[in-house]
Coordinates of C-alpha atoms in Angstrom, one line a residue:
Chain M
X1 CA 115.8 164.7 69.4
X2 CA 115.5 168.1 67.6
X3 CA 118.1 170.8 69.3
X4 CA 116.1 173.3 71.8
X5 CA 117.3 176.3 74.4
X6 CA 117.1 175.2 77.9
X7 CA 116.5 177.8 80.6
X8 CA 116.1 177.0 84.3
X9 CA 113.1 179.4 85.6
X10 CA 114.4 181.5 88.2
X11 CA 111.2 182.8 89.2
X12 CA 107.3 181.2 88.2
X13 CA 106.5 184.7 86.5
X14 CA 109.3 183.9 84.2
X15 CA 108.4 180.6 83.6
X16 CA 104.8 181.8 82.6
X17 CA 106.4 184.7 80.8
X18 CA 108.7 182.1 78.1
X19 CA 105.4 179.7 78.0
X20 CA 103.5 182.4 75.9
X21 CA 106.3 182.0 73.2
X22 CA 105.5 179.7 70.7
X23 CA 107.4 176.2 70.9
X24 CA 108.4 176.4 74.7
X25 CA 107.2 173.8 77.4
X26 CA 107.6 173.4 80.5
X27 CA 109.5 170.5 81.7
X28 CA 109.3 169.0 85.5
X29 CA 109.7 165.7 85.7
X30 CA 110.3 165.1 81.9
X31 CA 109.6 160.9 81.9
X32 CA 106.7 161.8 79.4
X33 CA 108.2 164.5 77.2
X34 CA 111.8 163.7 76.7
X35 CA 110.1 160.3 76.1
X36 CA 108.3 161.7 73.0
X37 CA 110.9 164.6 72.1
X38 CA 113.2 161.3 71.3
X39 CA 110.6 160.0 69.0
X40 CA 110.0 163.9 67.4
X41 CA 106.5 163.8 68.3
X42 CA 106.9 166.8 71.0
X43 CA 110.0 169.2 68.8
X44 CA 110.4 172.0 71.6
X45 CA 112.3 174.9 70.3
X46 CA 112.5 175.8 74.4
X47 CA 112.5 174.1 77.7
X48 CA 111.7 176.1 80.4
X49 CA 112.5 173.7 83.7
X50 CA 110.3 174.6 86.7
X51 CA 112.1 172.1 89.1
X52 CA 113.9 174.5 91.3
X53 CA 110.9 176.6 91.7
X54 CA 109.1 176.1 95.1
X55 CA 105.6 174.2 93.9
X56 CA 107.0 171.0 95.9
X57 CA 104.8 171.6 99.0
X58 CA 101.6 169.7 100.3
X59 CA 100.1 171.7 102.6
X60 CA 96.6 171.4 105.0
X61 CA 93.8 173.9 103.9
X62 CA 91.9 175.9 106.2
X63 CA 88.8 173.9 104.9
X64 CA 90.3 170.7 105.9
X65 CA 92.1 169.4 102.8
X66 CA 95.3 169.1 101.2
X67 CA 96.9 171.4 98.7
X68 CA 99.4 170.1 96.4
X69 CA 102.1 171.8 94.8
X70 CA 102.5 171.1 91.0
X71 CA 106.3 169.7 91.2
X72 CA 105.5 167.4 94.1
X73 CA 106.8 164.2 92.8
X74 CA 104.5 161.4 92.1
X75 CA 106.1 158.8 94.7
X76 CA 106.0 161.7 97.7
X77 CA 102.6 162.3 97.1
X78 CA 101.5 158.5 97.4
X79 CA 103.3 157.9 100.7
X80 CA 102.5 161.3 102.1
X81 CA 101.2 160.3 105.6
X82 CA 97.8 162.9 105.1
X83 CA 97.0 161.4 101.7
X84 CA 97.3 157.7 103.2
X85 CA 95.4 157.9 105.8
X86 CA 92.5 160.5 104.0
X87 CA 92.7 159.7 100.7
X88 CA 94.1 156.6 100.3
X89 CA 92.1 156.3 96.5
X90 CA 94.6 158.8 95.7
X91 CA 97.7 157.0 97.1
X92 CA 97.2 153.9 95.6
X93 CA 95.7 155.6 92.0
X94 CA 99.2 156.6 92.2
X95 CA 101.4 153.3 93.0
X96 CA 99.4 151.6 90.5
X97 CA 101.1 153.8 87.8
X98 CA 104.3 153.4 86.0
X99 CA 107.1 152.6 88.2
X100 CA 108.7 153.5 91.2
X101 CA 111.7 155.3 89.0
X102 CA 109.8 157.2 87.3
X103 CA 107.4 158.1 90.0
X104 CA 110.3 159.3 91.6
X105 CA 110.9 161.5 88.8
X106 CA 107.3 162.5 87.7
X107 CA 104.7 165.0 89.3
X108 CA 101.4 165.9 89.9
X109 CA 101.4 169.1 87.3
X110 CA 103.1 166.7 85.0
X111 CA 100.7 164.1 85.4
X112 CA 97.5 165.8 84.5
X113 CA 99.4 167.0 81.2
X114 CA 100.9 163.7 80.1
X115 CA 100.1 163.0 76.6
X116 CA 98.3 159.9 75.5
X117 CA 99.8 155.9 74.8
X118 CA 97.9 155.6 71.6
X119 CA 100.4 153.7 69.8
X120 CA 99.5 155.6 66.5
X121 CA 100.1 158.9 68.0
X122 CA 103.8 157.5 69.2
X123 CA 104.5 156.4 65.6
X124 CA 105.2 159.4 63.6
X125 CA 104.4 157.2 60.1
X126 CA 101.2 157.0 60.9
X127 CA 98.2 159.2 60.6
X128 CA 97.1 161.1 63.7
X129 CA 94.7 164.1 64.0
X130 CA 96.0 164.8 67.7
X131 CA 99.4 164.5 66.6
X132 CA 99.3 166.1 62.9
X133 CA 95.9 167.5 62.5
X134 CA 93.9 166.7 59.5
X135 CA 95.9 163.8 58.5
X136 CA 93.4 161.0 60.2
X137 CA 93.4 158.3 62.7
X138 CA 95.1 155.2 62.4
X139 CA 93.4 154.0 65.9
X140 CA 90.1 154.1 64.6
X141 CA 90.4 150.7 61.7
X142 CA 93.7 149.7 63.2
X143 CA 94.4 148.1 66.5
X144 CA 92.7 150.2 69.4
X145 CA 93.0 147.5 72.2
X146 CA 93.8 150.3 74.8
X147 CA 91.6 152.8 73.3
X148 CA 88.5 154.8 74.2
X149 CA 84.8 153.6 74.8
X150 CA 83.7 156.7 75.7
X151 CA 84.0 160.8 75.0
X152 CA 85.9 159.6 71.7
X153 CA 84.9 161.4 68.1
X154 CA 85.8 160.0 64.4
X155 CA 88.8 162.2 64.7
X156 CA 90.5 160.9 68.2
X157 CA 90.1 157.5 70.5
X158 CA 92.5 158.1 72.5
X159 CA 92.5 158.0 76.2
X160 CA 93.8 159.5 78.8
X161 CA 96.5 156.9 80.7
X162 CA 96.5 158.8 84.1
X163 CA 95.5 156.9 87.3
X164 CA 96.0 159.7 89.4
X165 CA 93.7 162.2 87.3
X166 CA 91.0 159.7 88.1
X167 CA 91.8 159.4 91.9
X168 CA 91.9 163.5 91.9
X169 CA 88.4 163.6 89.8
X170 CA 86.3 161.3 92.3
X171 CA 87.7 163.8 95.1
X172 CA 86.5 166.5 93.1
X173 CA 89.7 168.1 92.7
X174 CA 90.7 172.1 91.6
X175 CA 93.7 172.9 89.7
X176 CA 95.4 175.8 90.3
X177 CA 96.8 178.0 87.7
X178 CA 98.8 181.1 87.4
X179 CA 99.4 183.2 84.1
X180 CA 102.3 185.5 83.0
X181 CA 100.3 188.6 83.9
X182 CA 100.2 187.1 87.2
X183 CA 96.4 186.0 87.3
X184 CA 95.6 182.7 89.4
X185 CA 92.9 180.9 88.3
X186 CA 90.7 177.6 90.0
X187 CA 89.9 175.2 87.4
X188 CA 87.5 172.2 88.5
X189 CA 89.4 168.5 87.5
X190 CA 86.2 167.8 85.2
X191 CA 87.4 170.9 83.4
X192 CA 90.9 170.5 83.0
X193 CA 90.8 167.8 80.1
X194 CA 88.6 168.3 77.0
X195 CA 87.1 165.7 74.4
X196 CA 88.3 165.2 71.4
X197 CA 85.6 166.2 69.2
X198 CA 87.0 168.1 66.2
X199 CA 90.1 169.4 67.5
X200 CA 92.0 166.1 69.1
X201 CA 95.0 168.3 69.4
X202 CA 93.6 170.8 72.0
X203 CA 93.6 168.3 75.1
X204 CA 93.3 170.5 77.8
X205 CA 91.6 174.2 78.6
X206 CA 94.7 176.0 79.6
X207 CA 95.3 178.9 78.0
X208 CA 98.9 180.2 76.5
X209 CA 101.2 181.1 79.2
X210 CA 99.2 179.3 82.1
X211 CA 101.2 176.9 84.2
X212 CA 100.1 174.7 86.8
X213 CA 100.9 175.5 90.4
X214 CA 98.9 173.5 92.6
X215 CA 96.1 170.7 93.2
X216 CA 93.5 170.8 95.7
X217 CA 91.7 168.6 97.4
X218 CA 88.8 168.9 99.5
X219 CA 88.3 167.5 102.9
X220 CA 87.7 164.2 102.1
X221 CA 84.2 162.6 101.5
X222 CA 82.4 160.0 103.9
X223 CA 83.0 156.5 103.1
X224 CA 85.6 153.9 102.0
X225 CA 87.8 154.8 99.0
X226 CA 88.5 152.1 96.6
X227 CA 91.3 152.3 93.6
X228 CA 90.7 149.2 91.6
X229 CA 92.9 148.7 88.2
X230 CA 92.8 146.3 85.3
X231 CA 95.6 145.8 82.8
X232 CA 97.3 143.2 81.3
X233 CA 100.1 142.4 83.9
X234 CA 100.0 143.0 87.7
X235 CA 102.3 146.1 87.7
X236 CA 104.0 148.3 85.6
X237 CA 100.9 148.7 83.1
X238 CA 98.6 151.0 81.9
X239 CA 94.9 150.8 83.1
X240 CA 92.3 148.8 80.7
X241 CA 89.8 150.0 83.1
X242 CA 90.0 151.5 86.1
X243 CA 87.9 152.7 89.2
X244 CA 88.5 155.4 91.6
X245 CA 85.4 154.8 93.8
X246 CA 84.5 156.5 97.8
X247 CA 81.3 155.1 98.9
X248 CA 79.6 155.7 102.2
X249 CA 78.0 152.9 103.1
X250 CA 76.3 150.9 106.3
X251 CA 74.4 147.7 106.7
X252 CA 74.6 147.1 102.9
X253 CA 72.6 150.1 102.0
X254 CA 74.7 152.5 100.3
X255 CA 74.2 156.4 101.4
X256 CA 76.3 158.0 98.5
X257 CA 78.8 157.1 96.0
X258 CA 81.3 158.7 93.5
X259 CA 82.6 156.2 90.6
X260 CA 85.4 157.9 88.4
X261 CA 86.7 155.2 85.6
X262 CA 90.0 155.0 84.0
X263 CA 91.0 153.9 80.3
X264 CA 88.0 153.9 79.1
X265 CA 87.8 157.8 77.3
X266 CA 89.8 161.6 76.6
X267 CA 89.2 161.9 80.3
X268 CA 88.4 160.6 83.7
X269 CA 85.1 159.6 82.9
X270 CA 82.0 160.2 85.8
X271 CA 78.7 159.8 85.2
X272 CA 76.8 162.1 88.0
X273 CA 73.4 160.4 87.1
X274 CA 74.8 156.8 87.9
X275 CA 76.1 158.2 91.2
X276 CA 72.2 159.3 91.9
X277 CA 71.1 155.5 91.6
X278 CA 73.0 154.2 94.2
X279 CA 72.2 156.8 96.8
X280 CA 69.8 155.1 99.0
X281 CA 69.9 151.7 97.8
X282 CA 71.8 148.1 98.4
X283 CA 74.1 146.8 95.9
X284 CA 71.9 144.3 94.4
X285 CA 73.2 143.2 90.8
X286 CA 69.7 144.9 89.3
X287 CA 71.2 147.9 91.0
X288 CA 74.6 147.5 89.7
X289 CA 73.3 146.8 86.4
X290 CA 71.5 150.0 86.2
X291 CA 74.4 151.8 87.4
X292 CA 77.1 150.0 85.0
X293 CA 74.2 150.9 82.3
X294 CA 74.0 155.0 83.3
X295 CA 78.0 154.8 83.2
X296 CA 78.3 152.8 79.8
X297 CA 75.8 155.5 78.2
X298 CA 76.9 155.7 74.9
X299 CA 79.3 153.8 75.2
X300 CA 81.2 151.7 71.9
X301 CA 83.5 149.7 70.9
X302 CA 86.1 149.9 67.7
X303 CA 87.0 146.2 67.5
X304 CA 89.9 145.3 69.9
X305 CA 88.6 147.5 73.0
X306 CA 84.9 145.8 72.9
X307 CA 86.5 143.8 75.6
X308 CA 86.4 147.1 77.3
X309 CA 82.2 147.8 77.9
X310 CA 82.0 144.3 79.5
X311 CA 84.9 144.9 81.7
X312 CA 83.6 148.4 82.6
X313 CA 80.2 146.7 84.6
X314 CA 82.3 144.0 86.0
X315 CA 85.0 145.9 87.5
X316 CA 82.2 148.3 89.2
X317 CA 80.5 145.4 90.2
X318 CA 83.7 144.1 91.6
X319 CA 84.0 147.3 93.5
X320 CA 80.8 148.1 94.8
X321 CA 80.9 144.6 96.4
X322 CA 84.1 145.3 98.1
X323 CA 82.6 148.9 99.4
X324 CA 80.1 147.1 100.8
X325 CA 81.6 144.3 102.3
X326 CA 81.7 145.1 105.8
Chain D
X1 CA 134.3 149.1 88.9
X2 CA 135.6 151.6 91.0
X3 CA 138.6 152.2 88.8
X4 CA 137.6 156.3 88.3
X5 CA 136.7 157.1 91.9
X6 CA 140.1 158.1 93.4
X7 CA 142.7 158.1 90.7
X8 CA 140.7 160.6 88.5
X9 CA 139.9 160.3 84.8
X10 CA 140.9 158.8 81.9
X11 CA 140.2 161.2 79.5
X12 CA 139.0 159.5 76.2
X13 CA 138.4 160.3 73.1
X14 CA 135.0 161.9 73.3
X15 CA 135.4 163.4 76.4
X16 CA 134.6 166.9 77.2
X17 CA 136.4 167.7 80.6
X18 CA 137.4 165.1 83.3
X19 CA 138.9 165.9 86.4
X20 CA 138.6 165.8 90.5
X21 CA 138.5 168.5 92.5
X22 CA 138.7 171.8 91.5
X23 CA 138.2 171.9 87.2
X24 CA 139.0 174.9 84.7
X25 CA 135.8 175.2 82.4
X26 CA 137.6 176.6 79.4
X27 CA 139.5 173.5 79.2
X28 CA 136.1 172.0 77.8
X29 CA 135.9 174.1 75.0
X30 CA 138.5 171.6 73.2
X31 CA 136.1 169.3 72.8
X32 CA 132.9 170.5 71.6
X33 CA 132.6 169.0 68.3
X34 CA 132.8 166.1 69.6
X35 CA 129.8 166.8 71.8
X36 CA 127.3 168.2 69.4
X37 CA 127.9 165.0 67.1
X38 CA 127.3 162.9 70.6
X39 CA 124.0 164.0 70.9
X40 CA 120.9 163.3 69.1
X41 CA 120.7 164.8 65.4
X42 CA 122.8 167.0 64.3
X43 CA 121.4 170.5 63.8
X44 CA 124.6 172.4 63.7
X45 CA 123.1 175.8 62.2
X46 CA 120.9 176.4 64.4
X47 CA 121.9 174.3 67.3
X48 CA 122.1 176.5 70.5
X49 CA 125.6 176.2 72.2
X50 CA 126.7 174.1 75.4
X51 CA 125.7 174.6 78.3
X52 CA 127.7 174.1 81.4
X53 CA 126.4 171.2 83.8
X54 CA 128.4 170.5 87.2
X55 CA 128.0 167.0 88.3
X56 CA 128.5 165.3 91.3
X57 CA 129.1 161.8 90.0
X58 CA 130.0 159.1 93.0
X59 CA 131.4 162.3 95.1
X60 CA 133.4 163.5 92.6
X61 CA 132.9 167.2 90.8
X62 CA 132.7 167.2 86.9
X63 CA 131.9 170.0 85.0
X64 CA 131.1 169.4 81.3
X65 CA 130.0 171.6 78.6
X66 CA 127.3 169.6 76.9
X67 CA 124.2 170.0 74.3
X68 CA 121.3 170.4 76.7
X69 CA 119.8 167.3 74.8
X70 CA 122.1 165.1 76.5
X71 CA 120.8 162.9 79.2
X72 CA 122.0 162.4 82.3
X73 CA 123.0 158.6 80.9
X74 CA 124.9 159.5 78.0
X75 CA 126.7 162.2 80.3
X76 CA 127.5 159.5 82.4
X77 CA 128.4 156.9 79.2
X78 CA 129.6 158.7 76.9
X79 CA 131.2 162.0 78.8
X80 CA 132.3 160.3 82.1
X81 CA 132.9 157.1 80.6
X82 CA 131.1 155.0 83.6
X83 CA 129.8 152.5 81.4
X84 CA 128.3 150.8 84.1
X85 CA 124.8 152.5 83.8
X86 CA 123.5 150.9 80.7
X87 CA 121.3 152.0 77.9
X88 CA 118.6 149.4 77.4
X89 CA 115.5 150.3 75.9
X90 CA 116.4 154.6 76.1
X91 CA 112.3 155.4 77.1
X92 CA 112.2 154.0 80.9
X93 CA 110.9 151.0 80.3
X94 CA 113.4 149.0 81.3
X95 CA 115.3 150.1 84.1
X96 CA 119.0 149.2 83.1
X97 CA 120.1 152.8 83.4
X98 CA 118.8 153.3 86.6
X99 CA 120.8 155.6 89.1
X100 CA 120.6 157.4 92.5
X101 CA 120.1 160.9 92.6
X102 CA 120.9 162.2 96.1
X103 CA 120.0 158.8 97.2
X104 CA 116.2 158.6 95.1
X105 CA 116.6 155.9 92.3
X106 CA 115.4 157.4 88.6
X107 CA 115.6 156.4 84.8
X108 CA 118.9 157.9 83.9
X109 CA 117.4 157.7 80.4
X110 CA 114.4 160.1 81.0
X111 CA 116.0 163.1 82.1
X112 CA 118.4 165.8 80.8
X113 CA 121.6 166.3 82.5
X114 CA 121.5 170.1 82.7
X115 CA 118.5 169.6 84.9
X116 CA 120.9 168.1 87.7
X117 CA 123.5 170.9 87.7
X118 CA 124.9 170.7 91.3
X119 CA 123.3 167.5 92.5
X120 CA 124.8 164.3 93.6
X121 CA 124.6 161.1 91.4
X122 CA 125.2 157.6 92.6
X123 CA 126.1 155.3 89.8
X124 CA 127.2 151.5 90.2
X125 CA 130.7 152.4 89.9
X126 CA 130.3 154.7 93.2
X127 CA 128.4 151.9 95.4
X128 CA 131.5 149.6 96.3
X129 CA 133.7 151.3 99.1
X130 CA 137.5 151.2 98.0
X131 CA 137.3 147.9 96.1
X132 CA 135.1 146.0 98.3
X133 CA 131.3 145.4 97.0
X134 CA 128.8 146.9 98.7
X135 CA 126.2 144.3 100.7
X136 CA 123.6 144.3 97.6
X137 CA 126.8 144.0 95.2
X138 CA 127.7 140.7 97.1
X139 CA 124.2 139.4 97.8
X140 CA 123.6 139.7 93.9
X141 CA 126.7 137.0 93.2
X142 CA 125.6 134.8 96.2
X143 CA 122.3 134.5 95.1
X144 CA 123.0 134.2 91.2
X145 CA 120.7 137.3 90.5
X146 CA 121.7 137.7 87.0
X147 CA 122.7 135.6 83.9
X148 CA 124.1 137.8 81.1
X149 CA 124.4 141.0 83.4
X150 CA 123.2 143.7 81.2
X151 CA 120.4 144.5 83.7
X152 CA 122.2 144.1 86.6
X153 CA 123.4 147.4 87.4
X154 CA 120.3 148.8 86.7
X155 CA 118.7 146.2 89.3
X156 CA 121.3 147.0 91.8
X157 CA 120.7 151.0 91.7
X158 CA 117.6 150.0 92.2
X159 CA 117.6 147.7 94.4
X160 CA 119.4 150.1 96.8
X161 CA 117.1 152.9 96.5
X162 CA 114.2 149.9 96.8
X163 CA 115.4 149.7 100.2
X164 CA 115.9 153.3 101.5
X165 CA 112.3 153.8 100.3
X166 CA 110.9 150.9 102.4
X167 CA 113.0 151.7 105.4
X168 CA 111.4 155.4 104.9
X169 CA 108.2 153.4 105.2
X170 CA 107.1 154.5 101.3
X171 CA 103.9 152.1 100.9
X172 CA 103.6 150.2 97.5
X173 CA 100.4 149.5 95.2
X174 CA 100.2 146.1 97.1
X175 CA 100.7 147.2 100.7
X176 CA 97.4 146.3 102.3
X177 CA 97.4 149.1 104.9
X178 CA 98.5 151.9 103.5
X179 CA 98.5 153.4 106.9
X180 CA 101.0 151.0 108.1
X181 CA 103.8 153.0 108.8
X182 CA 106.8 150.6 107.4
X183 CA 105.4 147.6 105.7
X184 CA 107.1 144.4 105.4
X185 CA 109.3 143.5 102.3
X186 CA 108.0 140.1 102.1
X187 CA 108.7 138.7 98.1
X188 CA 105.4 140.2 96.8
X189 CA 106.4 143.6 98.2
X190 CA 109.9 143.3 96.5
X191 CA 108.6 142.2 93.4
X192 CA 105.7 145.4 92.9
X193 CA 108.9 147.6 94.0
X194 CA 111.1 146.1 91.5
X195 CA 108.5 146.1 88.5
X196 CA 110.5 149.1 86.6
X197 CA 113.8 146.6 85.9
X198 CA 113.1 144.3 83.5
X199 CA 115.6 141.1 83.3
X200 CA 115.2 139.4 79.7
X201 CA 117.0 136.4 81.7
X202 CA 114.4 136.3 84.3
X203 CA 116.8 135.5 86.8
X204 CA 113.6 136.9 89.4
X205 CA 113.4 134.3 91.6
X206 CA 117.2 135.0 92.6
X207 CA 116.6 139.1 92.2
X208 CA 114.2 138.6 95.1
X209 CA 116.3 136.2 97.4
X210 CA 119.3 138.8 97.0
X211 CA 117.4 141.7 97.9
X212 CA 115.8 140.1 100.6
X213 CA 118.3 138.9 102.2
X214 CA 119.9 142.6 102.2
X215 CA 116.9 143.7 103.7
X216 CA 117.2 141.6 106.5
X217 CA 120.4 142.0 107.5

């Protein structure tokens, strides 16, 4: 680990104020970036640690939904009574991830900024345009098993490994922002993460200086909420594919739906046209097809991951037929 | 493995400051070589200095002067000498260095000791009461739970802050109802809540039976 300052934030304002310097970050939780400042792949010159600061709140809305506050650790958020019994996608988007350690440790600001698993952009031997721009992608002939079927670019095919992103972008979640001059901002989930295209480095659309305060939810929609996640062993694993689904639903006809997948691109992936063919209709398997279809536009694989388009329609089939169930 | 908590410190050779109670800082100044070769790569021109990090290890005060790259294990290692927490794979994977921090169990490993100034850390060494193990201590030996033991503290840490979660009524990934307000440890339960300690033994099977039958008692 390369040497750095640290300085504990006495007030956000400050925090914000050290962020515009080139080479700080902000640390909260840590489990992701001491994790690659070990490895030299994140070299800090500054730490700025935002853990005393008071973002650990969830609080009700006026509207009728939650607001989190951006150090609010992973673990509290999942077993917050609120978020179990109203949006239970989100609760159990988050147990599924990582472990109860380090959910203890790691929160929801932290979590929408963690960097990607590629296993080339942990190796700092090999090529990576998101790591070292310009020098290539070693994903892209090399082993991309948990890689991207969607949103990638020939420069990136990464993906992003959050479960709880996905939860947060089928409840249509806003993060919450604040700059060094003191401006708050809104930004919608969708908008939060960026493809890849040319410039894999460039992963989110916060500015310099802009820290995370806050995630809101709505009230939550109609309908049952469904977190379904594939990976190679039952725990502890990050998502092949995964589903954050809420889909109201009566007498097998389905009345609306919102499908966000995991694993499977830069971003949580959802696909407002595929939404539009279930409202209205039964979860026949032509229905589901044409749904898995609308989701999988565009979709391809890069030789390990083509396990990953099949596995995309059967896990939404698999989910559909438990929303419907009863 | 309580040998440190009441007769103070030994203090070794790469030790910064030891001490109970009440601890002079500028003693630690002596040893600050020592510490920036402890830590990570050596950067020494442009290294910024110590910083100053007061510890409540096992209820007793430390204050060290360390690197600010230091973790909160290798403070504990190789400043405090309680060995006990151990350094498996160093990227929280594992779980062998897991501790309590005022009572929540974390990867020791993942996080940077300056960022606990002031707070209270649990390691194995402070969980048996004046030489008598603590109930998950003596279930682990009654129920074989280990074979070569480097997990095992880890696992225990864990175990204990395993339990003070469930009793809280935290839900897991494979509680059914996640509005149940304290759901059952049956094995399945313990094993989803245990899934960040690895055991390269796989001594599982007896993992489980220990914790469970702390859980019921």
């Amino acid at each position: 680990m390369k040497s750095f300052t640290y300085e504990r934030a006495a007030t956000l304002a400050r925090a914000a104020a050290a962020l515009t310097k080139t080479g700080t970050k902000v640390i909260a939780g840590g489990t992701n970036l001491l994790d690659l400042m070990k490895l030299q792949v994140e070299s800090p010159s500054q730490l700025v640690d935002i853990n005393r600061l008071p973002l650990d709140k969830i609080e009700d809305t006026p509207e009728g939904g939650l607001r989190i506050g951006a150090t609010v650790r992973n673990s509290d958020l999942a077993a917050d009574s609120r978020v179990r019994q109203r949006y239970g996608v989100l609760s159990r988007a988050l147990l599924s991830g990582a472990s109860a350690q380090l959910r203890n440790k790691a929160t929801t600001g932290g979590n929408l900024l963690q960097r990607t698993r590629c296993y080339y952009f942990y190796d700092v031997t090999k090529p990576c345009n998101k790591r070292n721009p310009g020098s290539g992608c070693a994903a892209l002939g090399g082993f991309n098993r948990a890689h991207a079927i969607l949103g990638a670019s020939d420069q990136c095919i990464a993906t992003n490994p959050s479960d709880m992103a996905v939860a947060m972008r089928a409840l249509d979640a806003s993060v919450e922002t604040v700059n060094a001059k003191g401006e708050s901002r809104a930004i919608p989930i969708t908008e939060l993460h960026r493809l890849p295209g040319n410039t894999p480095q460039i992963e989110t659309t916060l500015k310099a200086g802009e820290i995370i305060t806050a995630v809101t939810l709505p009230p939550p929609p109609p309908g049952v909420q469904i977190y379904r996640k594939v990976r190679d062993r039952t725990s502890y694993a990050f998502a092949l594919v995964s589903v954050a689904a809420v889909v109201d639903a009566a007498g097998g006809r389905i009345r609306s739906a919102r499908l966000a997948f995991g694993g499977v691109a830069p971003k949580p992936w959802r696909v407002p046209q595929a939404e539009e063919k279930l409202a209205g209709a039964s979860a026949s398997a032509d229905t589901v097809n044409a749904v898995a279809t609308a989701v999988l536009d565009g979709a391809r694989g890069y030789g390990s991951n083509d396990f990953k388009i099949p596995l995309t329609r059967r896990t939404l089939s698999a989910v559909l037929a438990e929303a419907t169930r009863t | 493995m309580d040998e440190n908590s009441d007769t103070g410190f030994r203090v070794g050779r790469r030790e910064v400051l030891t001490t109970t109670g009440t601890v002079a800082a500028a003693l630690c100044f002596a040893g600050l070589p020592a510490v920036a070769q402890d830590s990570g790569r050596s950067n020494a021109e442009t290294a910024p200095g110590p910083v100053t990090v007061e510890l409540q290890v096992n209820g007793q005060p430390y204050v060290l002067m360390l690197d600010p790259r230091t973790t909160l294990l290798d403070a504990l290692r190789e400043h405090l000498a309680l060995t006990g927490s151990k350094k498996g794979c160093d990227h929280g994977q594992c779980g062998a260095c897991t501790v309590l921090i005022d009572g929540r169990r974390i990867n020791s490993c993942l996080t940077l000791a300056v960022m606990h100034d002031g707070q209270a850390i649990t390691t194995i060494e402070g969980l048996a009461d004046s030489g008598t193990l603590n109930p998950m201590q003596a279930a682990f030996i009654a129920h074989d739970g280990f074979q070569c033991g480097y997990c095992t503290s880890g696992q225990i840490c864990s175990a204990t802050g395993m339990l003070s979660e469930s009793r809280a009524g935290m839900p897991s990934y494979v509680t059914e109802n996640l509005a149940q307000a304290r759901p059952e440890l049956t094995d399945v339960e313990i094993r989803e809540r245990m899934s960040g300690n690895i055991c390269r033994c796989a001594a599982y099977p007896n993992i489980v039976a220990a914790i469970k039958q702390v859980a019921g008692s």
